[in-house]
mmCIF file of C-alpha atoms and ligand atoms in Angstrom:
data_model
loop_
_atom_site.group_PDB
_atom_site.id
_atom_site.type_symbol
_atom_site.label_atom_id
_atom_site.label_comp_id
_atom_site.label_asym_id
_atom_site.label_seq_id
_atom_site.Cartn_x
_atom_site.Cartn_y
_atom_site.Cartn_z
ATOM 1 C CA MET A 1 -6.019 149.661 105.212
ATOM 2 C CA ASN A 2 -2.308 148.952 105.576
ATOM 3 C CA GLN A 3 -0.444 149.466 108.856
ATOM 4 C CA TYR A 4 1.619 152.379 107.545
ATOM 5 C CA LEU A 5 -1.491 154.327 106.478
ATOM 6 C CA GLN A 6 -3.254 153.561 109.788
ATOM 7 C CA ASP A 7 -0.226 154.775 111.771
ATOM 8 C CA VAL A 8 0.071 157.967 109.708
ATOM 9 C CA ILE A 9 -3.617 158.824 110.171
ATOM 10 C CA LYS A 10 -3.488 158.080 113.910
ATOM 11 C CA GLY A 11 -0.362 160.218 114.346
ATOM 12 C CA LEU A 12 -1.625 163.206 112.365
ATOM 13 C CA LYS A 13 -5.055 163.096 114.049
ATOM 14 C CA SER A 14 -3.706 163.042 117.585
ATOM 15 C CA GLU A 15 -3.639 166.174 119.705
ATOM 16 C CA ASP A 16 0.172 166.258 119.745
ATOM 17 C CA LYS A 17 0.861 165.213 116.160
ATOM 18 C CA TYR A 18 3.526 162.580 115.558
ATOM 19 C CA LEU A 19 4.898 160.243 112.873
ATOM 20 C CA LEU A 20 6.577 156.987 113.929
ATOM 21 C CA SER A 21 10.319 157.076 113.287
ATOM 22 C CA ARG A 22 10.335 153.461 112.047
ATOM 23 C CA TYR A 23 8.888 154.813 108.783
ATOM 24 C CA PHE A 24 11.991 156.938 108.088
ATOM 25 C CA TYR A 25 13.623 153.861 106.662
ATOM 26 C CA ASN A 26 12.850 153.434 102.981
ATOM 27 C CA GLU A 27 15.657 153.425 100.410
ATOM 28 C CA GLU A 28 16.307 157.137 100.803
ATOM 29 C CA GLY A 29 16.015 156.978 104.610
ATOM 30 C CA ASP A 30 18.493 154.076 104.759
ATOM 31 C CA ARG A 31 20.941 156.061 102.604
ATOM 32 C CA LEU A 32 20.535 159.202 104.741
ATOM 33 C CA PHE A 33 21.070 157.216 107.948
ATOM 34 C CA GLN A 34 24.279 155.768 106.496
ATOM 35 C CA GLU A 35 25.386 159.388 105.889
ATOM 36 C CA ILE A 36 24.431 160.353 109.446
ATOM 37 C CA MET A 37 26.682 157.590 110.812
ATOM 38 C CA GLU A 38 29.648 159.261 109.045
ATOM 39 C CA LEU A 39 28.947 162.785 110.352
ATOM 40 C CA ASP A 40 31.565 164.476 112.575
ATOM 41 C CA GLU A 41 28.859 165.465 115.078
ATOM 42 C CA TYR A 42 27.267 161.978 115.232
ATOM 43 C CA TYR A 43 29.672 160.393 117.725
ATOM 44 C CA LEU A 44 27.437 157.376 118.521
ATOM 45 C CA THR A 45 28.456 155.065 115.670
ATOM 46 C CA ARG A 46 32.191 155.733 116.049
ATOM 47 C CA ALA A 47 32.054 155.185 119.820
ATOM 48 C CA GLU A 48 30.236 151.845 119.533
ATOM 49 C CA LYS A 49 32.529 150.739 116.713
ATOM 50 C CA GLU A 50 35.534 151.503 118.932
ATOM 51 C CA ILE A 51 34.029 149.352 121.719
ATOM 52 C CA PHE A 52 33.607 146.403 119.334
ATOM 53 C CA GLN A 53 37.041 146.830 117.747
ATOM 54 C CA ILE A 54 38.627 146.590 121.190
ATOM 55 C CA HIS A 55 36.272 144.304 123.115
ATOM 56 C CA ALA A 56 34.541 142.017 120.566
ATOM 57 C CA ALA A 57 36.399 138.921 121.790
ATOM 58 C CA ASP A 58 35.547 139.680 125.465
ATOM 59 C CA ILE A 59 31.903 140.252 124.560
ATOM 60 C CA CYS A 60 31.667 137.022 122.563
ATOM 61 C CA ALA A 61 33.350 135.101 125.390
ATOM 62 C CA GLU A 62 30.059 135.638 127.295
ATOM 63 C CA PHE A 63 27.984 134.053 124.495
ATOM 64 C CA PRO A 64 26.949 130.360 124.762
ATOM 65 C CA SER A 65 29.798 127.974 124.003
ATOM 66 C CA ASN A 66 27.869 125.900 121.470
ATOM 67 C CA ASN A 67 24.826 125.835 119.190
ATOM 68 C CA TYR A 68 22.975 129.169 119.603
ATOM 69 C CA ARG A 69 21.277 131.976 117.655
ATOM 70 C CA ILE A 70 22.117 135.637 117.403
ATOM 71 C CA ALA A 71 19.101 137.811 116.558
ATOM 72 C CA GLU A 72 19.687 141.515 115.919
ATOM 73 C CA LEU A 73 16.774 143.930 116.316
ATOM 74 C CA GLY A 74 16.885 146.846 113.841
ATOM 75 C CA ALA A 75 20.165 145.621 112.375
ATOM 76 C CA GLY A 76 20.566 148.381 109.769
ATOM 77 C CA ASP A 77 23.573 147.871 107.484
ATOM 78 C CA GLY A 78 25.462 145.755 110.044
ATOM 79 C CA THR A 79 28.689 147.777 109.793
ATOM 80 C CA LYS A 80 29.496 147.466 113.495
ATOM 81 C CA THR A 81 27.952 144.030 114.059
ATOM 82 C CA ARG A 82 30.556 142.661 111.667
ATOM 83 C CA TYR A 83 33.232 142.967 114.382
ATOM 84 C CA LEU A 84 31.165 140.902 116.813
ATOM 85 C CA LEU A 85 30.259 138.259 114.253
ATOM 86 C CA GLU A 86 33.886 137.957 113.220
ATOM 87 C CA ALA A 87 34.903 137.368 116.859
ATOM 88 C CA ALA A 88 32.057 134.859 117.351
ATOM 89 C CA LEU A 89 33.201 132.937 114.256
ATOM 90 C CA LYS A 90 36.777 132.926 115.557
ATOM 91 C CA ALA A 91 35.543 131.413 118.828
ATOM 92 C CA LYS A 92 34.515 128.418 116.661
ATOM 93 C CA SER A 93 31.156 127.986 118.338
ATOM 94 C CA LYS A 94 28.226 127.041 116.135
ATOM 95 C CA PHE A 95 25.663 129.796 115.640
ATOM 96 C CA GLU A 96 23.260 131.320 113.115
ATOM 97 C CA TYR A 97 22.724 135.057 112.676
ATOM 98 C CA PHE A 98 19.212 136.504 112.158
ATOM 99 C CA PRO A 99 19.289 140.235 111.349
ATOM 100 C CA ILE A 100 15.808 141.733 111.822
ATOM 101 C CA ASP A 101 14.809 144.989 110.166
ATOM 102 C CA ILE A 102 11.569 146.375 108.763
ATOM 103 C CA SER A 103 13.522 147.808 105.848
ATOM 104 C CA PRO A 104 14.060 144.968 103.305
ATOM 105 C CA ASN A 105 16.363 147.359 101.427
ATOM 106 C CA VAL A 106 18.825 147.701 104.315
ATOM 107 C CA LEU A 107 18.773 143.919 104.916
ATOM 108 C CA ASN A 108 19.912 143.419 101.311
ATOM 109 C CA ILE A 109 22.770 145.890 101.885
ATOM 110 C CA LEU A 110 23.717 144.096 105.128
ATOM 111 C CA LYS A 111 23.616 140.632 103.522
ATOM 112 C CA ALA A 112 25.777 141.715 100.576
ATOM 113 C CA LYS A 113 28.358 143.257 102.937
ATOM 114 C CA LEU A 114 28.505 140.359 105.398
ATOM 115 C CA GLU A 115 28.468 137.568 102.825
ATOM 116 C CA LYS A 116 31.540 139.180 101.288
ATOM 117 C CA ALA A 117 33.361 139.920 104.560
ATOM 118 C CA LEU A 118 32.430 136.707 106.428
ATOM 119 C CA PRO A 119 31.702 133.958 103.875
ATOM 120 C CA SER A 120 31.340 131.239 106.531
ATOM 121 C CA LEU A 121 28.584 133.121 108.407
ATOM 122 C CA LYS A 122 25.130 131.491 108.407
ATOM 123 C CA ILE A 123 22.758 134.399 107.931
ATOM 124 C CA LYS A 124 18.984 134.617 107.525
ATOM 125 C CA GLY A 125 17.413 138.082 107.327
ATOM 126 C CA LEU A 126 13.888 138.704 108.657
ATOM 127 C CA ALA A 127 12.200 141.791 107.165
ATOM 128 C CA GLN A 128 9.713 142.100 110.014
ATOM 129 C CA GLU A 129 8.861 144.240 113.011
ATOM 130 C CA TYR A 130 10.914 143.417 116.162
ATOM 131 C CA PHE A 131 8.401 141.206 117.949
ATOM 132 C CA GLU A 132 6.910 139.598 114.864
ATOM 133 C CA ALA A 133 10.451 138.417 114.107
ATOM 134 C CA LEU A 134 11.132 137.235 117.678
ATOM 135 C CA SER A 135 7.956 135.164 117.606
ATOM 136 C CA THR A 136 9.023 133.701 114.231
ATOM 137 C CA LEU A 137 12.291 132.679 115.941
ATOM 138 C CA ALA A 138 10.501 131.259 118.985
ATOM 139 C CA GLN A 139 8.637 128.882 116.650
ATOM 140 C CA LEU A 140 11.976 127.356 115.583
ATOM 141 C CA SER A 141 13.703 124.846 117.866
ATOM 142 C CA ASP A 142 14.584 125.861 121.446
ATOM 143 C CA ILE A 143 18.228 126.812 121.479
ATOM 144 C CA PRO A 144 19.911 129.630 123.434
ATOM 145 C CA LEU A 145 19.376 133.096 122.050
ATOM 146 C CA VAL A 146 21.541 136.222 122.092
ATOM 147 C CA VAL A 147 19.563 139.337 121.137
ATOM 148 C CA LEU A 148 21.547 142.345 119.904
ATOM 149 C CA PHE A 149 20.006 145.811 120.089
ATOM 150 C CA LEU A 150 22.721 148.225 119.030
ATOM 151 C CA GLY A 151 23.218 151.824 117.932
ATOM 152 C CA SER A 152 21.073 153.144 120.809
ATOM 153 C CA ASN A 153 17.933 152.008 118.970
ATOM 154 C CA ILE A 154 16.452 151.664 122.473
ATOM 155 C CA GLY A 155 16.564 155.470 122.597
ATOM 156 C CA ASN A 156 13.668 155.568 120.124
ATOM 157 C CA PHE A 157 11.360 154.569 122.985
ATOM 158 C CA ARG A 158 10.223 157.401 125.213
ATOM 159 C CA ARG A 159 10.652 157.206 128.984
ATOM 160 C CA ASP A 160 6.953 156.357 129.305
ATOM 161 C CA ASN A 161 6.928 153.446 126.844
ATOM 162 C CA VAL A 162 10.338 151.756 127.105
ATOM 163 C CA ASP A 163 8.992 149.462 129.857
ATOM 164 C CA THR A 164 6.405 148.001 127.476
ATOM 165 C CA PHE A 165 9.194 147.171 125.041
ATOM 166 C CA ILE A 166 11.556 145.607 127.623
ATOM 167 C CA ALA A 167 8.669 143.662 129.211
ATOM 168 C CA LYS A 168 7.777 142.159 125.811
ATOM 169 C CA LEU A 169 11.423 141.387 125.149
ATOM 170 C CA SER A 170 11.757 139.710 128.552
ATOM 171 C CA ASP A 171 8.673 137.573 127.783
ATOM 172 C CA SER A 172 10.290 136.460 124.498
ATOM 173 C CA LEU A 173 13.423 135.133 126.242
ATOM 174 C CA ARG A 174 14.190 132.103 128.364
ATOM 175 C CA PRO A 175 16.361 132.136 131.504
ATOM 176 C CA GLY A 176 20.022 132.279 130.491
ATOM 177 C CA ASP A 177 19.330 134.049 127.170
ATOM 178 C CA LEU A 178 21.396 137.204 126.633
ATOM 179 C CA PHE A 179 20.586 140.740 125.530
ATOM 180 C CA LEU A 180 23.472 142.883 124.243
ATOM 181 C CA LEU A 181 22.395 146.486 124.420
ATOM 182 C CA GLY A 182 24.202 149.453 122.836
ATOM 183 C CA VAL A 183 23.090 152.692 124.443
ATOM 184 C CA ASP A 184 24.072 156.347 124.333
ATOM 185 C CA LYS A 185 24.994 157.917 127.668
ATOM 186 C CA LYS A 186 23.657 161.089 129.233
ATOM 187 C CA LYS A 187 26.382 163.697 128.720
ATOM 188 C CA ASP A 188 26.984 167.412 128.069
ATOM 189 C CA PRO A 189 23.655 168.504 126.531
ATOM 190 C CA ASN A 190 25.492 170.624 123.942
ATOM 191 C CA ARG A 191 27.276 167.584 122.588
ATOM 192 C CA ILE A 192 23.910 165.826 122.224
ATOM 193 C CA LEU A 193 22.257 168.842 120.568
ATOM 194 C CA ALA A 194 25.086 169.025 118.019
ATOM 195 C CA ALA A 195 24.625 165.335 117.119
ATOM 196 C CA TYR A 196 21.053 166.027 115.954
ATOM 197 C CA ASN A 197 21.715 169.465 114.426
ATOM 198 C CA ASP A 198 24.596 168.708 112.083
ATOM 199 C CA SER A 199 26.058 171.513 110.010
ATOM 200 C CA ARG A 200 25.320 169.763 106.696
ATOM 201 C CA GLY A 201 21.600 169.382 107.467
ATOM 202 C CA ILE A 202 21.603 165.613 106.902
ATOM 203 C CA THR A 203 19.617 164.917 110.084
ATOM 204 C CA ALA A 204 17.041 167.494 108.996
ATOM 205 C CA ALA A 205 16.794 165.799 105.565
ATOM 206 C CA PHE A 206 16.377 162.441 107.318
ATOM 207 C CA ASN A 207 13.402 163.810 109.276
ATOM 208 C CA PHE A 208 11.904 165.468 106.192
ATOM 209 C CA ASN A 209 12.012 162.051 104.551
ATOM 210 C CA SER A 210 9.004 161.061 106.667
ATOM 211 C CA LEU A 211 6.921 163.693 104.800
ATOM 212 C CA LYS A 212 8.478 162.807 101.425
ATOM 213 C CA ARG A 213 7.572 159.174 101.990
ATOM 214 C CA ILE A 214 3.940 160.055 102.734
ATOM 215 C CA ASN A 215 3.850 162.066 99.489
ATOM 216 C CA ALA A 216 5.387 159.207 97.486
ATOM 217 C CA ASP A 217 3.639 156.188 99.035
ATOM 218 C CA LEU A 218 0.303 157.581 100.218
ATOM 219 C CA GLY A 219 -0.349 160.401 97.738
ATOM 220 C CA GLY A 220 0.213 163.201 100.263
ATOM 221 C CA ASN A 221 0.715 166.805 99.218
ATOM 222 C CA PHE A 222 3.081 168.009 101.964
ATOM 223 C CA ASP A 223 4.995 171.090 100.771
ATOM 224 C CA LEU A 224 8.369 170.594 102.472
ATOM 225 C CA GLN A 225 9.168 174.313 102.179
ATOM 226 C CA LYS A 226 6.334 174.986 104.608
ATOM 227 C CA PHE A 227 7.968 173.034 107.449
ATOM 228 C CA SER A 228 11.182 173.491 109.418
ATOM 229 C CA TYR A 229 13.249 171.019 111.449
ATOM 230 C CA TYR A 230 13.685 171.560 115.212
ATOM 231 C CA ASN A 231 15.404 169.430 117.872
ATOM 232 C CA ASN A 232 15.763 169.824 121.633
ATOM 233 C CA TYR A 233 17.181 167.867 124.574
ATOM 234 C CA ASP A 234 15.708 167.413 128.055
ATOM 235 C CA PRO A 235 18.507 166.434 130.485
ATOM 236 C CA HIS A 236 16.056 165.047 133.075
ATOM 237 C CA SER A 237 14.322 162.462 130.899
ATOM 238 C CA GLY A 238 17.428 162.151 128.685
ATOM 239 C CA GLU A 239 15.173 162.602 125.663
ATOM 240 C CA SER A 240 16.447 164.270 122.518
ATOM 241 C CA ARG A 241 13.313 165.057 120.513
ATOM 242 C CA SER A 242 13.005 165.960 116.861
ATOM 243 C CA TYR A 243 10.098 167.801 115.295
ATOM 244 C CA LEU A 244 8.925 169.226 111.996
ATOM 245 C CA ILE A 245 7.212 172.567 112.572
ATOM 246 C CA SER A 246 4.520 173.938 110.296
ATOM 247 C CA LYS A 247 5.658 177.445 109.300
ATOM 248 C CA GLU A 248 2.093 178.593 108.611
ATOM 249 C CA GLU A 249 -1.544 177.547 108.919
ATOM 250 C CA GLN A 250 -2.199 174.950 106.228
ATOM 251 C CA GLU A 251 -4.192 171.910 105.092
ATOM 252 C CA VAL A 252 -2.433 168.786 103.871
ATOM 253 C CA PHE A 253 -4.380 166.230 101.847
ATOM 254 C CA ILE A 254 -3.449 162.534 101.830
ATOM 255 C CA LYS A 255 -5.090 160.701 98.964
ATOM 256 C CA ALA A 256 -4.831 157.170 100.415
ATOM 257 C CA ALA A 257 -6.537 158.420 103.587
ATOM 258 C CA ASN A 258 -9.048 160.431 101.538
ATOM 259 C CA GLN A 259 -8.812 163.239 104.058
ATOM 260 C CA SER A 260 -7.112 166.507 104.933
ATOM 261 C CA PHE A 261 -5.095 167.300 108.025
ATOM 262 C CA HIS A 262 -5.123 170.800 109.462
ATOM 263 C CA PHE A 263 -1.965 172.476 110.790
ATOM 264 C CA GLU A 264 -1.963 175.678 112.782
ATOM 265 C CA ALA A 265 0.990 178.017 112.363
ATOM 266 C CA HIS A 266 3.926 176.658 114.459
ATOM 267 C CA GLU A 267 2.178 173.376 115.162
ATOM 268 C CA ALA A 268 4.697 170.527 115.538
ATOM 269 C CA ILE A 269 4.881 166.938 114.317
ATOM 270 C CA HIS A 270 7.048 164.864 116.657
ATOM 271 C CA THR A 271 9.246 162.721 114.402
ATOM 272 C CA GLU A 272 11.827 161.023 116.630
ATOM 273 C CA THR A 273 12.951 160.452 120.207
ATOM 274 C CA SER A 274 16.579 159.496 120.909
ATOM 275 C CA ARG A 275 16.703 158.942 124.634
ATOM 276 C CA LYS A 276 20.014 158.919 126.551
ATOM 277 C CA TYR A 277 20.550 156.789 129.663
ATOM 278 C CA GLY A 278 22.462 157.167 132.920
ATOM 279 C CA ALA A 279 23.883 154.076 134.671
ATOM 280 C CA SER A 280 21.069 154.011 137.246
ATOM 281 C CA ASP A 281 18.354 154.330 134.549
ATOM 282 C CA LEU A 282 19.693 151.095 133.014
ATOM 283 C CA GLN A 283 20.162 149.289 136.316
ATOM 284 C CA LYS A 284 16.533 149.979 137.278
ATOM 285 C CA LEU A 285 15.194 149.065 133.842
ATOM 286 C CA ALA A 286 17.044 145.734 133.830
ATOM 287 C CA SER A 287 15.966 144.726 137.316
ATOM 288 C CA ARG A 288 12.320 145.771 136.791
ATOM 289 C CA HIS A 289 12.104 143.198 133.982
ATOM 290 C CA GLY A 290 14.027 140.232 135.359
ATOM 291 C CA PHE A 291 17.479 140.864 133.882
ATOM 292 C CA LYS A 292 20.897 140.857 135.529
ATOM 293 C CA ILE A 293 23.574 143.148 134.030
ATOM 294 C CA LYS A 294 26.566 140.816 133.515
ATOM 295 C CA ARG A 295 29.175 143.007 131.851
ATOM 296 C CA GLU A 296 29.621 146.553 130.631
ATOM 297 C CA PHE A 297 31.996 148.054 128.069
ATOM 298 C CA SER A 298 32.618 151.687 127.165
ATOM 299 C CA ASP A 299 34.702 153.685 124.681
ATOM 300 C CA GLU A 300 37.727 155.701 125.759
ATOM 301 C CA GLN A 301 35.820 159.004 125.864
ATOM 302 C CA LYS A 302 32.988 157.370 127.871
ATOM 303 C CA LEU A 303 30.328 158.528 125.413
ATOM 304 C CA PHE A 304 28.561 155.205 124.815
ATOM 305 C CA ARG A 305 28.120 151.875 126.564
ATOM 306 C CA ASN A 306 27.373 148.279 125.658
ATOM 307 C CA GLN A 307 25.900 146.082 128.359
ATOM 308 C CA ILE A 308 25.287 142.347 128.416
ATOM 309 C CA TRP A 309 22.039 141.518 130.211
ATOM 310 C CA GLU A 310 21.138 137.983 131.224
ATOM 311 C CA LYS A 311 17.520 136.911 131.584
ATOM 312 C CA ILE A 312 17.186 135.455 135.071
HETATM 313 C C1 SAM B 401 18.953 154.040 113.809
HETATM 314 S S1 SAM B 401 19.033 152.654 112.732
HETATM 315 C C2 SAM B 401 20.299 151.755 113.576
HETATM 316 C C3 SAM B 401 20.817 150.569 112.850
HETATM 317 C C4 SAM B 401 21.815 149.695 113.616
HETATM 318 N N1 SAM B 401 21.241 149.133 114.827
HETATM 319 C C5 SAM B 401 23.069 150.459 113.942
HETATM 320 O O1 SAM B 401 23.435 150.514 115.112
HETATM 321 O O2 SAM B 401 23.717 150.985 113.024
HETATM 322 C C6 SAM B 401 17.542 151.813 113.191
HETATM 323 C C7 SAM B 401 17.180 150.599 112.337
HETATM 324 O O3 SAM B 401 16.092 149.916 112.993
HETATM 325 C C8 SAM B 401 15.068 149.595 112.055
HETATM 326 N N2 SAM B 401 13.804 149.640 112.804
HETATM 327 C C9 SAM B 401 13.253 150.713 113.430
HETATM 328 N N3 SAM B 401 12.113 150.364 114.073
HETATM 329 C C10 SAM B 401 11.939 149.029 113.826
HETATM 330 C C11 SAM B 401 10.948 148.089 114.230
HETATM 331 N N4 SAM B 401 9.931 148.453 115.018
HETATM 332 N N5 SAM B 401 11.082 146.802 113.814
HETATM 333 C C12 SAM B 401 12.137 146.417 113.033
HETATM 334 N N6 SAM B 401 13.112 147.279 112.621
HETATM 335 C C13 SAM B 401 13.018 148.567 113.015
HETATM 336 C C14 SAM B 401 15.188 150.657 110.962
HETATM 337 O O4 SAM B 401 14.681 150.218 109.720
HETATM 338 C C15 SAM B 401 16.706 150.939 110.933
HETATM 339 O O5 SAM B 401 17.387 150.180 109.979
#
């Protein structure tokens, strides 16, 4: 049984049903996420882009001065990373760029864009899960590593499982290696709610894509009309949470699983977490896992931050 099918069955069988957000990203999901990044309400991408447009040279000045690797976890289409890579190339230090993404489709988009914009860049895409790819890199020669994790991808981990992720990341790095983190800040809850409830319904369509993908790839018979999209924000945990809610009692059959899944009326499937962080949340997280925060950059409106962590 493939991993996708196993994860779908596990999620739909659990008491609080869920579907992992990493499976949003097929061709349609990649396209919808590119639309989300352009939305008026979705301030995250614009804020991080502004930080790179202004501070890329200062950020790259912290990178190793010679022979190193840049690995980007969940690179997406690389629109913002371009500014950093351009600055790193200008600094004339020798490096190779390894974008990592489980969507081979988005890696092709990224490669086409970057090969055109930065012809001298040495780029090797890895269509793998984050840690599979980091262990692939660890098997290459030992040279300093800079890991990028942008776009507040870290927000996809809930408060109770982000430590597992950062601990594994810390184990994959050597002292002196760097981690450049892009993370959304805690802010006015209404601003956050608007970002995940856009007026054009693109975020809702993005979430519905997880059901469409099950229908297309696993022979599911989800009737999308029988679900609605719902998002909320908890200012204590900083978690914005998205759900698809079953409008009525129903059975959904998934052919590849050869079984049905029962939904009560108003039962929810959790589809995504987008956690926001305060300064102290990040400080504690870094120090719990053997990192020192070296530098921090923010946009003018103080919506988003990029931090450079050094593995001690
Ligand atoms: C929200 S998008 C952000 C893309 C990019 N970091 C940015 O800032 O624009 C998340 C990306 O991470 C990838 N992704 C999600 N979970 C992943 C995982 N566990 N391993 C590898 N890639 C993953 C998705 O395919 C998607 O392209």
